[in-house]
Structure formats: structure tokens, C-alpha cells
Amino acid sequence: EERVMGDFRWNFLVASLDFGIYMAAMSFISTLTVLPAFVSHFTSSNIVIGLISSIATLGWFLPQLASANYVERMEVKKRFIVTSTAGERLPWLFMALATLLVWENPLMTLALFFVLYGVANSTAGFLGPAWMDMIAKIIPEGRRGMFFGFSNFLGSLLGVVCALLVGYIMKIYAFPNNFALCFFSAFLLILISWTFLCLVKEPRS
């Protein structure tokens, strides 16, 4: 408890920056605007476009059933999160490259998109219990509301700026460069958030 309080200010800062910047990155790959617009360039099927939200929901909740018992036994969660989160972040770099390279093949582009999107969301879901457990360890019980409030405020504030940038990118750049740039921007931001994640000081259980 003494060590947690000693590292509280540092952990509050870096964990908030990690969470807030990650949230802002999601503006570049919004499941409500950007991704449906991207998929609609290759198909008019509402079922296929609807898969975006379905994969996001299943990817977040389903893997948690498999990972909860596994991560519960870990004395330190951070090492597992920092290394495994590559599956959550790298797909957006690959998606940016795939968009530029195979966009003339609609079937291949859609297949790559949904595979990479599924990997990103499933990894996020698999890591969810470990991340929440780590936050519970580094943020004292009476400060967690303040942490999530500040993190969400930071993420929303940065998200507004990112959303404006998305509009600018869509207006200035032609397809597929506009979407590739959005995917790469999301990757860049979540890479920055990862550096702050690496700076968290987590005590052993």
C-alpha cells in the first residue's frame, strides 16, 4: 500500500496518457464513421458493413472468458500486457499498407481488413482483464473515479482534434490514401500510448 501511494502520481500520469491517447487514436478508426465508410468502398452489403460492430463487440467480450483465469495467477500483469498488445496495435500498420497495396482487389482487401480487425479486437479483449487488474493495483480505490474521469476527458479532448483531422484528411486526400493515412495515424498514436504503458510501475501481487 505504501509503495502504491508512493508511485501514485507517476502512475496516474502515465496511465492516463496511455488510456487517453489510445482513446484519441480510435477517432481515426471510428467504428461509427471511418470503418463503415472504408468497407462501403468495396461492398454495399449491410450485412458485411454490420460485421464491423459485431466483431468489435465479440472481440472485446468473448476472449475475456478465456483470459480471466489465466491472468489472475500472474504476480505482475504489465509484462504480459506490454508484449501481447502487439496483436492489438500492429494490425493498423498492416492495414495501412494493405490499403495501399491491394485496394484494387475488393475481395482481398475486405478479407485482410476483417482478419486484421478481428485480431486487433480479440487481442484487446484478451488483455482486458489484465489491464483492468493492473489499474486496480496501481490506482488506489478512492482515486479510480478521478483516474477514469480524467482519462476519458483527455481522450475526448484529443479525440475532437483527431476527428477534425479525419475530416481534413478525407477532404484533401483521395481514396485509398485518405484511409491509409487514417490507419497509419491510429497506429502512430497507439504506439505513443504504448510508450506510456511501458512506464507504469506495477507492484507484485
mmCIF file of N, CA and C in Angstrom, residues 15-28 147-163 189:
data_model
loop_
_atom_site.group_PDB
_atom_site.id
_atom_site.type_symbol
_atom_site.label_atom_id
_atom_site.label_comp_id
_atom_site.label_asym_id
_atom_site.label_seq_id
_atom_site.Cartn_x
_atom_site.Cartn_y
_atom_site.Cartn_z
ATOM 1 N N ALA A 15 -0.450 6.342 -16.887
ATOM 2 C CA ALA A 15 -1.606 5.504 -17.235
ATOM 3 C C ALA A 15 -2.709 6.340 -17.888
ATOM 4 N N SER A 16 -2.877 7.575 -17.433
ATOM 5 C CA SER A 16 -3.868 8.468 -18.037
ATOM 6 C C SER A 16 -3.473 8.819 -19.466
ATOM 7 N N LEU A 17 -2.190 9.074 -19.686
ATOM 8 C CA LEU A 17 -1.715 9.390 -21.036
ATOM 9 C C LEU A 17 -1.869 8.183 -21.959
ATOM 10 N N ASP A 18 -1.568 6.999 -21.431
ATOM 11 C CA ASP A 18 -1.749 5.776 -22.220
ATOM 12 C C ASP A 18 -3.211 5.628 -22.634
ATOM 13 N N PHE A 19 -4.104 5.692 -21.672
ATOM 14 C CA PHE A 19 -5.526 5.484 -21.921
ATOM 15 C C PHE A 19 -6.104 6.598 -22.792
ATOM 16 N N GLY A 20 -5.753 7.858 -22.469
ATOM 17 C CA GLY A 20 -6.293 8.999 -23.190
ATOM 18 C C GLY A 20 -5.846 9.040 -24.643
ATOM 19 N N ILE A 21 -4.559 8.804 -24.885
ATOM 20 C CA ILE A 21 -4.043 8.825 -26.256
ATOM 21 C C ILE A 21 -4.593 7.644 -27.049
ATOM 22 N N TYR A 22 -4.742 6.496 -26.395
ATOM 23 C CA TYR A 22 -5.341 5.337 -27.070
ATOM 24 C C TYR A 22 -6.773 5.652 -27.498
ATOM 25 N N MET A 23 -7.529 6.286 -26.615
ATOM 26 C CA MET A 23 -8.903 6.662 -26.955
ATOM 27 C C MET A 23 -8.931 7.620 -28.146
ATOM 28 N N ALA A 24 -8.002 8.580 -28.141
ATOM 29 C CA ALA A 24 -7.938 9.547 -29.242
ATOM 30 C C ALA A 24 -7.636 8.844 -30.560
ATOM 31 N N ALA A 25 -6.782 7.825 -30.504
ATOM 32 C CA ALA A 25 -6.438 7.078 -31.722
ATOM 33 C C ALA A 25 -7.660 6.435 -32.345
ATOM 34 N N MET A 26 -8.623 6.063 -31.508
ATOM 35 C CA MET A 26 -9.826 5.422 -32.020
ATOM 36 C C MET A 26 -10.655 6.335 -32.919
ATOM 37 N N SER A 27 -10.439 7.653 -32.825
ATOM 38 C CA SER A 27 -11.152 8.584 -33.703
ATOM 39 C C SER A 27 -10.746 8.392 -35.158
ATOM 40 N N PHE A 28 -9.503 7.969 -35.372
ATOM 41 C CA PHE A 28 -9.022 7.741 -36.731
ATOM 42 C C PHE A 28 -9.571 6.446 -37.331
ATOM 43 N N PHE A 147 -9.324 8.928 -11.819
ATOM 44 C CA PHE A 147 -8.464 8.454 -12.907
ATOM 45 C C PHE A 147 -9.259 8.273 -14.194
ATOM 46 N N PHE A 148 -10.372 7.557 -14.123
ATOM 47 C CA PHE A 148 -11.154 7.314 -15.329
ATOM 48 C C PHE A 148 -11.812 8.593 -15.836
ATOM 49 N N GLY A 149 -12.196 9.477 -14.916
ATOM 50 C CA GLY A 149 -12.771 10.750 -15.336
ATOM 51 C C GLY A 149 -11.769 11.590 -16.098
ATOM 52 N N PHE A 150 -10.552 11.682 -15.565
ATOM 53 C CA PHE A 150 -9.515 12.474 -16.230
ATOM 54 C C PHE A 150 -9.082 11.840 -17.545
ATOM 55 N N SER A 151 -8.929 10.522 -17.540
ATOM 56 C CA SER A 151 -8.506 9.816 -18.750
ATOM 57 C C SER A 151 -9.529 9.969 -19.867
ATOM 58 N N ASN A 152 -10.802 9.829 -19.514
ATOM 59 C CA ASN A 152 -11.860 9.986 -20.515
ATOM 60 C C ASN A 152 -11.951 11.424 -21.018
ATOM 61 N N PHE A 153 -11.745 12.377 -20.117
ATOM 62 C CA PHE A 153 -11.740 13.782 -20.531
ATOM 63 C C PHE A 153 -10.597 14.052 -21.495
ATOM 64 N N LEU A 154 -9.406 13.557 -21.154
ATOM 65 C CA LEU A 154 -8.241 13.735 -22.022
ATOM 66 C C LEU A 154 -8.466 13.072 -23.378
ATOM 67 N N GLY A 155 -8.981 11.836 -23.350
ATOM 68 C CA GLY A 155 -9.237 11.115 -24.587
ATOM 69 C C GLY A 155 -10.279 11.805 -25.451
ATOM 70 N N SER A 156 -11.327 12.337 -24.820
ATOM 71 C CA SER A 156 -12.381 13.030 -25.570
ATOM 72 C C SER A 156 -11.865 14.328 -26.165
ATOM 73 N N LEU A 157 -11.056 15.040 -25.401
ATOM 74 C CA LEU A 157 -10.494 16.304 -25.887
ATOM 75 C C LEU A 157 -9.583 16.063 -27.087
ATOM 76 N N LEU A 158 -8.692 15.109 -26.947
ATOM 77 C CA LEU A 158 -7.804 14.772 -28.060
ATOM 78 C C LEU A 158 -8.591 14.165 -29.216
ATOM 79 N N GLY A 159 -9.655 13.434 -28.881
ATOM 80 C CA GLY A 159 -10.477 12.808 -29.903
ATOM 81 C C GLY A 159 -11.161 13.821 -30.802
ATOM 82 N N VAL A 160 -11.568 14.977 -30.237
ATOM 83 C CA VAL A 160 -12.177 16.045 -31.039
ATOM 84 C C VAL A 160 -11.171 16.553 -32.063
ATOM 85 N N VAL A 161 -9.933 16.764 -31.619
ATOM 86 C CA VAL A 161 -8.877 17.225 -32.528
ATOM 87 C C VAL A 161 -8.640 16.189 -33.628
ATOM 88 N N CYS A 162 -8.580 14.924 -33.236
ATOM 89 C CA CYS A 162 -8.351 13.847 -34.209
ATOM 90 C C CYS A 162 -9.505 13.735 -35.198
ATOM 91 N N ALA A 163 -10.734 13.914 -34.712
ATOM 92 C CA ALA A 163 -11.906 13.839 -35.593
ATOM 93 C C ALA A 163 -11.862 14.956 -36.636
ATOM 94 N N LEU A 189 -0.472 6.863 -33.000
ATOM 95 C CA LEU A 189 -0.938 7.295 -31.685
ATOM 96 C C LEU A 189 -0.939 6.159 -30.669
#
